[in-house]
mmCIF file of N, CA and C in Angstrom:
data_model
loop_
_atom_site.group_PDB
_atom_site.id
_atom_site.type_symbol
_atom_site.label_atom_id
_atom_site.label_comp_id
_atom_site.label_asym_id
_atom_site.label_seq_id
_atom_site.Cartn_x
_atom_site.Cartn_y
_atom_site.Cartn_z
ATOM 1 N N MET A 1 0.894 -1.442 -0.194
ATOM 2 C CA MET A 1 0.218 0.023 -0.104
ATOM 3 C C MET A 1 1.074 1.060 -0.191
ATOM 4 N N ARG A 2 0.565 2.369 -0.764
ATOM 5 C CA ARG A 2 1.387 3.392 -0.522
ATOM 6 C C ARG A 2 1.026 4.964 -0.147
ATOM 7 N N ARG A 3 1.568 5.263 0.918
ATOM 8 C CA ARG A 3 1.352 5.991 1.545
ATOM 9 C C ARG A 3 2.056 7.458 0.979
ATOM 10 N N PRO A 4 1.290 8.711 1.677
ATOM 11 C CA PRO A 4 2.036 9.704 1.617
ATOM 12 C C PRO A 4 2.975 10.087 2.464
ATOM 13 N N VAL A 5 4.340 10.529 1.607
ATOM 14 C CA VAL A 5 5.185 11.130 2.326
ATOM 15 C C VAL A 5 5.810 12.252 2.625
ATOM 16 N N HIS A 6 5.017 13.110 1.739
ATOM 17 C CA HIS A 6 5.838 14.653 2.055
ATOM 18 C C HIS A 6 4.355 15.129 1.567
ATOM 19 N N PHE A 7 4.491 16.716 1.963
ATOM 20 C CA PHE A 7 3.239 17.727 1.477
ATOM 21 C C PHE A 7 3.909 18.726 1.369
ATOM 22 N N GLU A 8 3.443 19.696 0.641
ATOM 23 C CA GLU A 8 3.864 20.756 0.321
ATOM 24 C C GLU A 8 2.516 22.035 0.195
ATOM 25 N N ILE A 9 2.994 23.187 1.113
ATOM 26 C CA ILE A 9 1.909 24.175 1.142
ATOM 27 C C ILE A 9 2.286 25.567 0.293
ATOM 28 N N HIS A 10 1.737 25.800 -0.773
ATOM 29 C CA HIS A 10 2.087 26.866 -1.586
ATOM 30 C C HIS A 10 1.820 28.058 -0.862
ATOM 31 N N ALA A 11 2.653 29.227 -0.984
ATOM 32 C CA ALA A 11 2.095 30.467 -0.161
ATOM 33 C C ALA A 11 2.823 31.660 -1.024
ATOM 34 N N GLU A 12 1.840 32.735 -0.696
ATOM 35 C CA GLU A 12 2.621 33.801 -1.660
ATOM 36 C C GLU A 12 3.690 34.544 -0.702
ATOM 37 N N ASP A 13 3.806 34.359 0.508
ATOM 38 C CA ASP A 13 4.806 34.592 1.399
ATOM 39 C C ASP A 13 5.046 33.535 2.255
ATOM 40 N N PRO A 14 6.336 32.884 1.738
ATOM 41 C CA PRO A 14 6.651 31.495 2.634
ATOM 42 C C PRO A 14 7.037 31.771 4.129
ATOM 43 N N LYS A 15 7.881 32.555 4.195
ATOM 44 C CA LYS A 15 7.799 32.992 5.818
ATOM 45 C C LYS A 15 6.743 33.505 6.470
ATOM 46 N N ARG A 16 5.640 34.009 6.194
ATOM 47 C CA ARG A 16 4.479 34.700 6.998
ATOM 48 C C ARG A 16 3.532 33.024 6.965
ATOM 49 N N ALA A 17 3.714 32.264 6.285
ATOM 50 C CA ALA A 17 3.235 30.793 6.293
ATOM 51 C C ALA A 17 4.014 29.915 7.103
ATOM 52 N N ALA A 18 5.100 30.209 7.448
ATOM 53 C CA ALA A 18 5.943 29.570 8.186
ATOM 54 C C ALA A 18 5.758 29.826 9.730
ATOM 55 N N ASN A 19 5.701 31.187 9.950
ATOM 56 C CA ASN A 19 5.057 31.548 11.334
ATOM 57 C C ASN A 19 3.885 31.179 11.350
ATOM 58 N N PHE A 20 2.918 31.018 10.471
ATOM 59 C CA PHE A 20 1.639 30.753 10.976
ATOM 60 C C PHE A 20 1.795 29.371 11.578
ATOM 61 N N TYR A 21 2.230 28.373 10.776
ATOM 62 C CA TYR A 21 2.151 26.859 11.011
ATOM 63 C C TYR A 21 3.004 26.791 11.821
ATOM 64 N N SER A 22 4.178 27.566 12.239
ATOM 65 C CA SER A 22 4.987 27.089 13.394
ATOM 66 C C SER A 22 4.769 27.706 14.879
ATOM 67 N N GLN A 23 3.551 28.584 14.554
ATOM 68 C CA GLN A 23 2.682 28.890 15.867
ATOM 69 C C GLN A 23 1.412 28.232 16.237
ATOM 70 N N LEU A 24 1.058 28.061 15.146
ATOM 71 C CA LEU A 24 -0.330 27.104 15.320
ATOM 72 C C LEU A 24 0.018 25.858 15.794
ATOM 73 N N PHE A 25 0.609 25.011 15.260
ATOM 74 C CA PHE A 25 0.989 23.468 15.361
ATOM 75 C C PHE A 25 2.326 23.350 16.258
ATOM 76 N N GLY A 26 3.167 24.229 16.077
ATOM 77 C CA GLY A 26 4.483 24.321 16.869
ATOM 78 C C GLY A 26 5.471 23.341 16.109
ATOM 79 N N TRP A 27 5.127 23.348 14.669
ATOM 80 C CA TRP A 27 5.958 22.855 13.923
ATOM 81 C C TRP A 27 7.234 23.566 13.572
ATOM 82 N N GLU A 28 8.398 22.789 13.585
ATOM 83 C CA GLU A 28 10.008 23.067 13.354
ATOM 84 C C GLU A 28 9.968 23.721 11.967
ATOM 85 N N ILE A 29 10.092 25.090 11.521
ATOM 86 C CA ILE A 29 10.261 25.212 10.196
ATOM 87 C C ILE A 29 11.598 26.143 9.591
ATOM 88 N N THR A 30 12.559 25.449 8.878
ATOM 89 C CA THR A 30 13.883 26.060 8.494
ATOM 90 C C THR A 30 13.657 26.141 6.803
ATOM 91 N N ARG A 31 14.360 27.686 6.661
ATOM 92 C CA ARG A 31 14.457 27.806 5.308
ATOM 93 C C ARG A 31 15.887 26.738 4.481
ATOM 94 N N TRP A 32 15.566 26.495 3.572
ATOM 95 C CA TRP A 32 16.566 25.498 3.049
ATOM 96 C C TRP A 32 17.758 26.212 2.463
ATOM 97 N N ASP A 33 18.700 25.844 2.594
ATOM 98 C CA ASP A 33 19.919 26.439 1.965
ATOM 99 C C ASP A 33 20.280 26.178 0.760
ATOM 100 N N GLY A 34 19.144 26.124 -0.218
ATOM 101 C CA GLY A 34 19.508 26.251 -1.918
ATOM 102 C C GLY A 34 19.099 27.369 -2.442
ATOM 103 N N PRO A 35 19.121 27.041 -3.747
ATOM 104 C CA PRO A 35 18.863 28.004 -4.831
ATOM 105 C C PRO A 35 17.286 28.649 -4.617
ATOM 106 N N VAL A 36 16.386 27.573 -4.462
ATOM 107 C CA VAL A 36 15.151 28.207 -4.316
ATOM 108 C C VAL A 36 14.409 28.181 -2.969
ATOM 109 N N ASP A 37 13.460 29.258 -2.556
ATOM 110 C CA ASP A 37 12.878 29.775 -1.940
ATOM 111 C C ASP A 37 12.070 28.515 -1.178
ATOM 112 N N TYR A 38 12.611 27.843 -0.177
ATOM 113 C CA TYR A 38 11.755 26.311 -0.004
ATOM 114 C C TYR A 38 12.005 26.165 1.445
ATOM 115 N N TRP A 39 11.079 25.859 2.212
ATOM 116 C CA TRP A 39 11.073 25.923 3.700
ATOM 117 C C TRP A 39 10.879 24.413 3.999
ATOM 118 N N LEU A 40 11.728 24.087 4.894
ATOM 119 C CA LEU A 40 11.540 22.266 5.124
ATOM 120 C C LEU A 40 10.783 22.665 6.903
ATOM 121 N N VAL A 41 9.683 21.621 6.696
ATOM 122 C CA VAL A 41 8.949 21.413 7.690
ATOM 123 C C VAL A 41 8.918 20.267 8.422
ATOM 124 N N SER A 42 8.823 20.070 9.804
ATOM 125 C CA SER A 42 9.224 19.092 10.790
ATOM 126 C C SER A 42 7.998 19.209 11.361
ATOM 127 N N THR A 43 6.918 17.715 11.091
ATOM 128 C CA THR A 43 5.557 18.202 12.051
ATOM 129 C C THR A 43 6.133 17.238 13.433
ATOM 130 N N GLY A 44 7.065 16.510 13.510
ATOM 131 C CA GLY A 44 7.515 16.215 14.936
ATOM 132 C C GLY A 44 7.521 14.509 15.021
ATOM 133 N N THR A 45 7.920 13.706 15.736
ATOM 134 C CA THR A 45 7.946 12.337 15.667
ATOM 135 C C THR A 45 6.936 11.600 16.543
ATOM 136 N N GLU A 46 5.960 12.233 17.421
ATOM 137 C CA GLU A 46 5.275 11.588 18.353
ATOM 138 C C GLU A 46 4.051 12.119 18.170
ATOM 139 N N PRO A 47 2.907 11.463 17.734
ATOM 140 C CA PRO A 47 2.816 10.157 17.057
ATOM 141 C C PRO A 47 3.651 10.626 15.717
ATOM 142 N N PRO A 48 4.071 9.591 15.247
ATOM 143 C CA PRO A 48 4.778 9.828 13.918
ATOM 144 C C PRO A 48 3.934 10.148 12.609
ATOM 145 N N GLY A 49 4.328 11.165 11.663
ATOM 146 C CA GLY A 49 3.370 11.885 10.674
ATOM 147 C C GLY A 49 4.056 11.984 9.509
ATOM 148 N N ILE A 50 4.033 12.681 8.532
ATOM 149 C CA ILE A 50 4.845 13.272 7.373
ATOM 150 C C ILE A 50 5.468 14.637 7.501
ATOM 151 N N GLU A 51 6.486 14.647 6.622
ATOM 152 C CA GLU A 51 7.120 16.102 6.827
ATOM 153 C C GLU A 51 6.604 16.625 5.439
ATOM 154 N N GLY A 52 6.898 17.765 5.556
ATOM 155 C CA GLY A 52 6.776 18.839 4.469
ATOM 156 C C GLY A 52 7.484 19.805 4.046
ATOM 157 N N ALA A 53 7.103 20.651 3.359
ATOM 158 C CA ALA A 53 7.873 22.228 2.961
ATOM 159 C C ALA A 53 6.576 23.085 3.000
ATOM 160 N N ILE A 54 6.948 24.258 2.578
ATOM 161 C CA ILE A 54 6.575 25.398 2.348
ATOM 162 C C ILE A 54 7.435 26.159 0.973
ATOM 163 N N LEU A 55 6.473 26.514 0.178
ATOM 164 C CA LEU A 55 7.440 27.377 -1.262
ATOM 165 C C LEU A 55 6.414 28.008 -1.859
ATOM 166 N N ARG A 56 7.136 29.079 -2.390
ATOM 167 C CA ARG A 56 6.660 30.191 -3.008
ATOM 168 C C ARG A 56 5.672 29.795 -4.082
ATOM 169 N N ARG A 57 4.371 30.263 -3.998
ATOM 170 C CA ARG A 57 3.133 30.046 -5.010
ATOM 171 C C ARG A 57 3.337 30.823 -6.391
ATOM 172 N N MET A 58 3.362 29.904 -7.537
ATOM 173 C CA MET A 58 3.554 29.921 -8.700
ATOM 174 C C MET A 58 2.070 30.466 -9.173
ATOM 175 N N GLY A 59 1.665 31.838 -9.273
ATOM 176 C CA GLY A 59 0.342 32.185 -9.774
ATOM 177 C C GLY A 59 -0.204 33.169 -8.467
ATOM 178 N N GLU A 60 -1.177 33.555 -8.879
ATOM 179 C CA GLU A 60 -2.129 34.576 -8.270
ATOM 180 C C GLU A 60 -2.739 33.995 -6.638
ATOM 181 N N ASN A 61 -2.783 34.672 -5.717
ATOM 182 C CA ASN A 61 -3.215 34.092 -4.464
ATOM 183 C C ASN A 61 -4.600 34.604 -4.773
ATOM 184 N N PRO A 62 -5.619 33.434 -4.218
ATOM 185 C CA PRO A 62 -7.267 33.396 -4.223
ATOM 186 C C PRO A 62 -7.325 34.553 -3.008
ATOM 187 N N ASP A 63 -8.501 35.252 -2.966
ATOM 188 C CA ASP A 63 -8.808 36.021 -2.106
ATOM 189 C C ASP A 63 -9.106 35.198 -0.590
ATOM 190 N N PRO A 64 -8.630 35.291 0.698
ATOM 191 C CA PRO A 64 -8.738 34.661 1.371
ATOM 192 C C PRO A 64 -10.188 34.723 2.037
ATOM 193 N N GLN A 65 -11.096 36.053 1.838
ATOM 194 C CA GLN A 65 -12.167 36.007 2.372
ATOM 195 C C GLN A 65 -13.243 35.552 1.521
ATOM 196 N N VAL A 66 -13.001 35.041 0.318
ATOM 197 C CA VAL A 66 -14.436 34.580 -0.436
ATOM 198 C C VAL A 66 -14.411 32.827 -0.572
ATOM 199 N N PRO A 67 -15.593 32.367 -0.473
ATOM 200 C CA PRO A 67 -15.250 30.911 -0.133
ATOM 201 C C PRO A 67 -14.578 30.193 -1.358
ATOM 202 N N THR A 68 -13.702 29.406 -1.434
ATOM 203 C CA THR A 68 -12.754 28.456 -2.337
ATOM 204 C C THR A 68 -13.373 27.072 -2.115
ATOM 205 N N PRO A 69 -13.558 26.844 -3.631
ATOM 206 C CA PRO A 69 -13.742 25.295 -3.437
ATOM 207 C C PRO A 69 -12.636 24.299 -3.277
ATOM 208 N N VAL A 70 -12.594 23.220 -2.794
ATOM 209 C CA VAL A 70 -11.455 22.694 -2.472
ATOM 210 C C VAL A 70 -11.069 22.086 -3.969
ATOM 211 N N ILE A 71 -9.839 22.165 -3.949
ATOM 212 C CA ILE A 71 -9.478 21.483 -5.855
ATOM 213 C C ILE A 71 -8.378 21.205 -5.449
ATOM 214 N N ALA A 72 -7.638 20.264 -4.260
ATOM 215 C CA ALA A 72 -6.505 20.167 -4.297
ATOM 216 C C ALA A 72 -6.454 18.976 -2.867
ATOM 217 N N TYR A 73 -5.319 18.421 -2.599
ATOM 218 C CA TYR A 73 -5.602 17.411 -1.261
ATOM 219 C C TYR A 73 -5.608 18.234 -0.443
ATOM 220 N N VAL A 74 -6.194 17.922 0.538
ATOM 221 C CA VAL A 74 -6.532 18.632 2.050
ATOM 222 C C VAL A 74 -5.906 18.261 3.372
ATOM 223 N N CYS A 75 -4.777 18.376 3.963
ATOM 224 C CA CYS A 75 -4.089 17.645 4.733
ATOM 225 C C CYS A 75 -4.814 18.301 6.194
ATOM 226 N N THR A 76 -5.190 17.360 7.212
ATOM 227 C CA THR A 76 -6.032 17.645 8.239
ATOM 228 C C THR A 76 -4.615 17.093 9.668
ATOM 229 N N VAL A 77 -4.966 17.996 10.171
ATOM 230 C CA VAL A 77 -3.697 17.854 11.761
ATOM 231 C C VAL A 77 -4.718 17.492 12.777
ATOM 232 N N ASP A 78 -4.469 16.678 13.515
ATOM 233 C CA ASP A 78 -4.762 15.927 14.608
ATOM 234 C C ASP A 78 -4.369 16.697 15.902
ATOM 235 N N VAL A 79 -5.602 17.305 16.707
ATOM 236 C CA VAL A 79 -5.428 18.269 17.825
ATOM 237 C C VAL A 79 -6.040 17.939 18.806
ATOM 238 N N GLU A 80 -5.838 18.152 20.029
ATOM 239 C CA GLU A 80 -6.170 17.988 21.218
ATOM 240 C C GLU A 80 -7.779 18.406 21.431
ATOM 241 N N ASN A 81 -7.900 19.865 21.098
ATOM 242 C CA ASN A 81 -9.099 20.657 21.387
ATOM 243 C C ASN A 81 -9.116 21.501 20.517
ATOM 244 N N VAL A 82 -10.376 20.938 19.501
ATOM 245 C CA VAL A 82 -10.540 21.768 18.262
ATOM 246 C C VAL A 82 -11.148 23.111 18.178
ATOM 247 N N ASP A 83 -11.967 23.650 19.696
ATOM 248 C CA ASP A 83 -11.783 24.964 19.962
ATOM 249 C C ASP A 83 -11.416 25.630 20.195
ATOM 250 N N GLU A 84 -10.311 25.168 21.075
ATOM 251 C CA GLU A 84 -8.908 25.991 21.202
ATOM 252 C C GLU A 84 -8.204 26.282 19.933
ATOM 253 N N MET A 85 -8.131 25.883 19.096
ATOM 254 C CA MET A 85 -7.255 25.737 17.794
ATOM 255 C C MET A 85 -7.748 26.327 17.018
ATOM 256 N N ILE A 86 -9.680 26.371 16.820
ATOM 257 C CA ILE A 86 -9.966 27.520 15.687
ATOM 258 C C ILE A 86 -9.698 29.148 16.645
ATOM 259 N N ASP A 87 -9.736 29.134 17.955
ATOM 260 C CA ASP A 87 -9.310 30.523 18.110
ATOM 261 C C ASP A 87 -8.204 30.971 17.900
ATOM 262 N N LYS A 88 -7.075 29.887 18.229
ATOM 263 C CA LYS A 88 -5.728 30.301 17.906
ATOM 264 C C LYS A 88 -5.451 30.567 16.674
ATOM 265 N N ALA A 89 -6.199 29.833 15.564
ATOM 266 C CA ALA A 89 -5.914 29.958 14.001
ATOM 267 C C ALA A 89 -6.694 31.300 13.856
ATOM 268 N N LYS A 90 -7.661 31.550 14.155
ATOM 269 C CA LYS A 90 -8.158 33.088 14.095
ATOM 270 C C LYS A 90 -7.251 33.866 14.644
ATOM 271 N N LYS A 91 -6.848 34.085 15.640
ATOM 272 C CA LYS A 91 -5.618 35.118 16.379
ATOM 273 C C LYS A 91 -4.599 35.234 15.436
ATOM 274 N N LEU A 92 -4.093 34.060 14.485
ATOM 275 C CA LEU A 92 -2.880 34.061 13.792
ATOM 276 C C LEU A 92 -3.275 34.444 12.354
ATOM 277 N N GLY A 93 -4.794 34.745 12.145
ATOM 278 C CA GLY A 93 -5.027 35.624 10.705
ATOM 279 C C GLY A 93 -5.669 34.343 9.810
ATOM 280 N N GLY A 94 -6.044 32.955 10.312
ATOM 281 C CA GLY A 94 -6.590 32.086 9.631
ATOM 282 C C GLY A 94 -8.138 32.586 9.623
ATOM 283 N N VAL A 95 -8.795 31.961 8.408
ATOM 284 C CA VAL A 95 -10.393 32.178 7.903
ATOM 285 C C VAL A 95 -10.899 31.037 7.879
ATOM 286 N N GLU A 96 -12.269 30.940 8.582
ATOM 287 C CA GLU A 96 -12.892 29.621 8.081
ATOM 288 C C GLU A 96 -13.313 29.293 7.147
ATOM 289 N N ALA A 97 -13.094 28.274 6.701
ATOM 290 C CA ALA A 97 -13.459 27.585 5.414
ATOM 291 C C ALA A 97 -14.594 26.994 5.072
ATOM 292 N N LEU A 98 -15.010 25.805 6.442
ATOM 293 C CA LEU A 98 -16.214 24.995 6.469
ATOM 294 C C LEU A 98 -16.398 24.803 8.093
ATOM 295 N N GLY A 99 -16.916 25.383 8.865
ATOM 296 C CA GLY A 99 -17.332 25.167 10.114
ATOM 297 C C GLY A 99 -16.853 23.770 10.974
ATOM 298 N N LYS A 100 -16.695 23.493 11.706
ATOM 299 C CA LYS A 100 -16.687 22.492 12.803
ATOM 300 C C LYS A 100 -18.012 21.734 12.824
ATOM 301 N N ILE A 101 -17.850 20.267 12.324
ATOM 302 C CA ILE A 101 -18.767 19.226 12.266
ATOM 303 C C ILE A 101 -18.522 18.199 12.908
ATOM 304 N N GLU A 102 -19.408 17.010 13.263
ATOM 305 C CA GLU A 102 -19.226 16.353 14.122
ATOM 306 C C GLU A 102 -19.071 15.249 13.034
ATOM 307 N N VAL A 103 -17.974 14.200 13.387
ATOM 308 C CA VAL A 103 -18.294 12.991 12.269
ATOM 309 C C VAL A 103 -18.694 11.831 13.632
ATOM 310 N N PRO A 104 -19.487 11.485 13.150
ATOM 311 C CA PRO A 104 -20.090 10.330 14.131
ATOM 312 C C PRO A 104 -19.078 9.019 14.244
ATOM 313 N N GLY A 105 -18.876 8.958 15.581
ATOM 314 C CA GLY A 105 -17.868 8.416 16.076
ATOM 315 C C GLY A 105 -16.457 8.160 15.840
ATOM 316 N N VAL A 106 -16.348 9.684 15.359
ATOM 317 C CA VAL A 106 -14.802 9.552 14.832
ATOM 318 C C VAL A 106 -14.091 10.842 15.634
ATOM 319 N N GLY A 107 -15.085 11.810 15.352
ATOM 320 C CA GLY A 107 -14.698 13.262 16.070
ATOM 321 C C GLY A 107 -15.177 14.901 15.672
ATOM 322 N N TRP A 108 -14.402 15.763 15.756
ATOM 323 C CA TRP A 108 -14.867 16.761 15.374
ATOM 324 C C TRP A 108 -13.661 17.514 14.324
ATOM 325 N N GLN A 109 -14.395 18.048 13.320
ATOM 326 C CA GLN A 109 -13.473 18.067 11.874
ATOM 327 C C GLN A 109 -14.176 19.957 11.747
ATOM 328 N N VAL A 110 -12.967 20.772 11.485
ATOM 329 C CA VAL A 110 -13.057 21.867 10.523
ATOM 330 C C VAL A 110 -12.079 22.163 9.536
ATOM 331 N N TYR A 111 -12.439 22.883 8.839
ATOM 332 C CA TYR A 111 -11.521 23.475 7.843
ATOM 333 C C TYR A 111 -11.258 25.013 7.676
ATOM 334 N N TYR A 112 -9.885 25.231 7.689
ATOM 335 C CA TYR A 112 -9.855 26.696 7.639
ATOM 336 C C TYR A 112 -8.511 27.016 6.435
ATOM 337 N N LYS A 113 -8.544 28.206 6.353
ATOM 338 C CA LYS A 113 -7.822 29.005 5.223
ATOM 339 C C LYS A 113 -6.528 29.900 6.088
ATOM 340 N N ASP A 114 -5.181 29.103 5.974
ATOM 341 C CA ASP A 114 -4.175 29.862 6.514
ATOM 342 C C ASP A 114 -4.051 31.213 5.526
ATOM 343 N N THR A 115 -2.679 31.862 5.987
ATOM 344 C CA THR A 115 -2.811 33.217 5.598
ATOM 345 C C THR A 115 -2.123 33.466 4.388
ATOM 346 N N GLU A 116 -2.204 32.280 3.791
ATOM 347 C CA GLU A 116 -2.052 32.247 2.022
ATOM 348 C C GLU A 116 -3.004 31.384 0.973
ATOM 349 N N SER A 117 -4.333 31.528 2.116
ATOM 350 C CA SER A 117 -5.407 31.116 1.694
ATOM 351 C C SER A 117 -5.707 29.642 0.636
ATOM 352 N N ASN A 118 -4.579 28.806 2.064
ATOM 353 C CA ASN A 118 -4.677 27.609 1.701
ATOM 354 C C ASN A 118 -5.482 26.780 2.662
ATOM 355 N N ILE A 119 -6.355 26.131 2.163
ATOM 356 C CA ILE A 119 -7.466 24.922 3.194
ATOM 357 C C ILE A 119 -6.439 24.044 3.764
ATOM 358 N N PHE A 120 -6.581 23.693 5.238
ATOM 359 C CA PHE A 120 -5.991 22.668 5.945
ATOM 360 C C PHE A 120 -7.561 22.444 7.167
ATOM 361 N N GLY A 121 -7.203 21.228 7.477
ATOM 362 C CA GLY A 121 -8.290 20.462 8.311
ATOM 363 C C GLY A 121 -7.561 20.362 9.635
ATOM 364 N N MET A 122 -8.457 20.437 10.959
ATOM 365 C CA MET A 122 -8.013 20.161 12.282
ATOM 366 C C MET A 122 -8.973 19.149 12.469
ATOM 367 N N MET A 123 -8.876 18.406 13.457
ATOM 368 C CA MET A 123 -9.727 16.955 13.767
ATOM 369 C C MET A 123 -9.609 17.056 15.319
ATOM 370 N N GLN A 124 -10.271 16.710 16.218
ATOM 371 C CA GLN A 124 -10.585 16.533 17.677
ATOM 372 C C GLN A 124 -10.894 15.216 17.345
ATOM 373 N N ALA A 125 -10.381 14.039 17.543
ATOM 374 C CA ALA A 125 -10.649 12.748 18.284
ATOM 375 C C ALA A 125 -11.732 12.584 19.208
ATOM 376 N N MET A 126 -12.706 11.588 18.882
ATOM 377 C CA MET A 126 -13.651 11.569 19.726
ATOM 378 C C MET A 126 -13.096 10.738 20.937
ATOM 379 N N THR A 127 -13.290 11.250 22.116
ATOM 380 C CA THR A 127 -12.971 10.209 23.515
ATOM 381 C C THR A 127 -13.540 9.106 23.176
ATOM 382 N N GLN A 128 -13.071 7.991 23.558
ATOM 383 C CA GLN A 128 -13.739 6.494 23.205
ATOM 384 C C GLN A 128 -14.072 6.447 25.276
ATOM 385 N N PRO A 129 -15.219 5.766 25.502
ATOM 386 C CA PRO A 129 -15.758 5.615 26.699
ATOM 387 C C PRO A 129 -15.017 4.393 27.257
ATOM 388 N N GLN A 130 -14.688 4.446 28.622
ATOM 389 C CA GLN A 130 -13.874 3.610 29.207
ATOM 390 C C GLN A 130 -14.181 1.987 29.363
ATOM 391 N N ALA A 131 -14.031 1.155 29.260
ATOM 392 C CA ALA A 131 -14.711 -0.296 29.182
ATOM 393 C C ALA A 131 -14.893 -0.737 30.968
ATOM 394 N N THR A 132 -16.149 -0.914 31.330
ATOM 395 C CA THR A 132 -16.263 -1.208 32.564
ATOM 396 C C THR A 132 -16.174 -3.258 32.843
#
């Protein structure tokens, strides 16, 4: 079975996007020491996930205030408290793309736009009842 091994976030301002994601999720983001404006993203090792990058967008940035259809892969990040992360995303300049919904038996999902108008998801897993 094939698994995703890398993600890329396209940004009008890669440094601004790096600041947004490092503050929101605590990701370690460093500029690559190469000829391209490319920022390496480490999402951590516990639990293991995939690593990624931020790079300069090749085209116009869509209006962040206008609803945008999702026409690309969307990465969803596991969070402990989706409501706290919604507040944090808003404070960092994020804009709601699709409000919080309950995924029955799974958890709560929300979609936001980052400072570059990219859509990302945040998911709070539903706590499982304790067996008696």
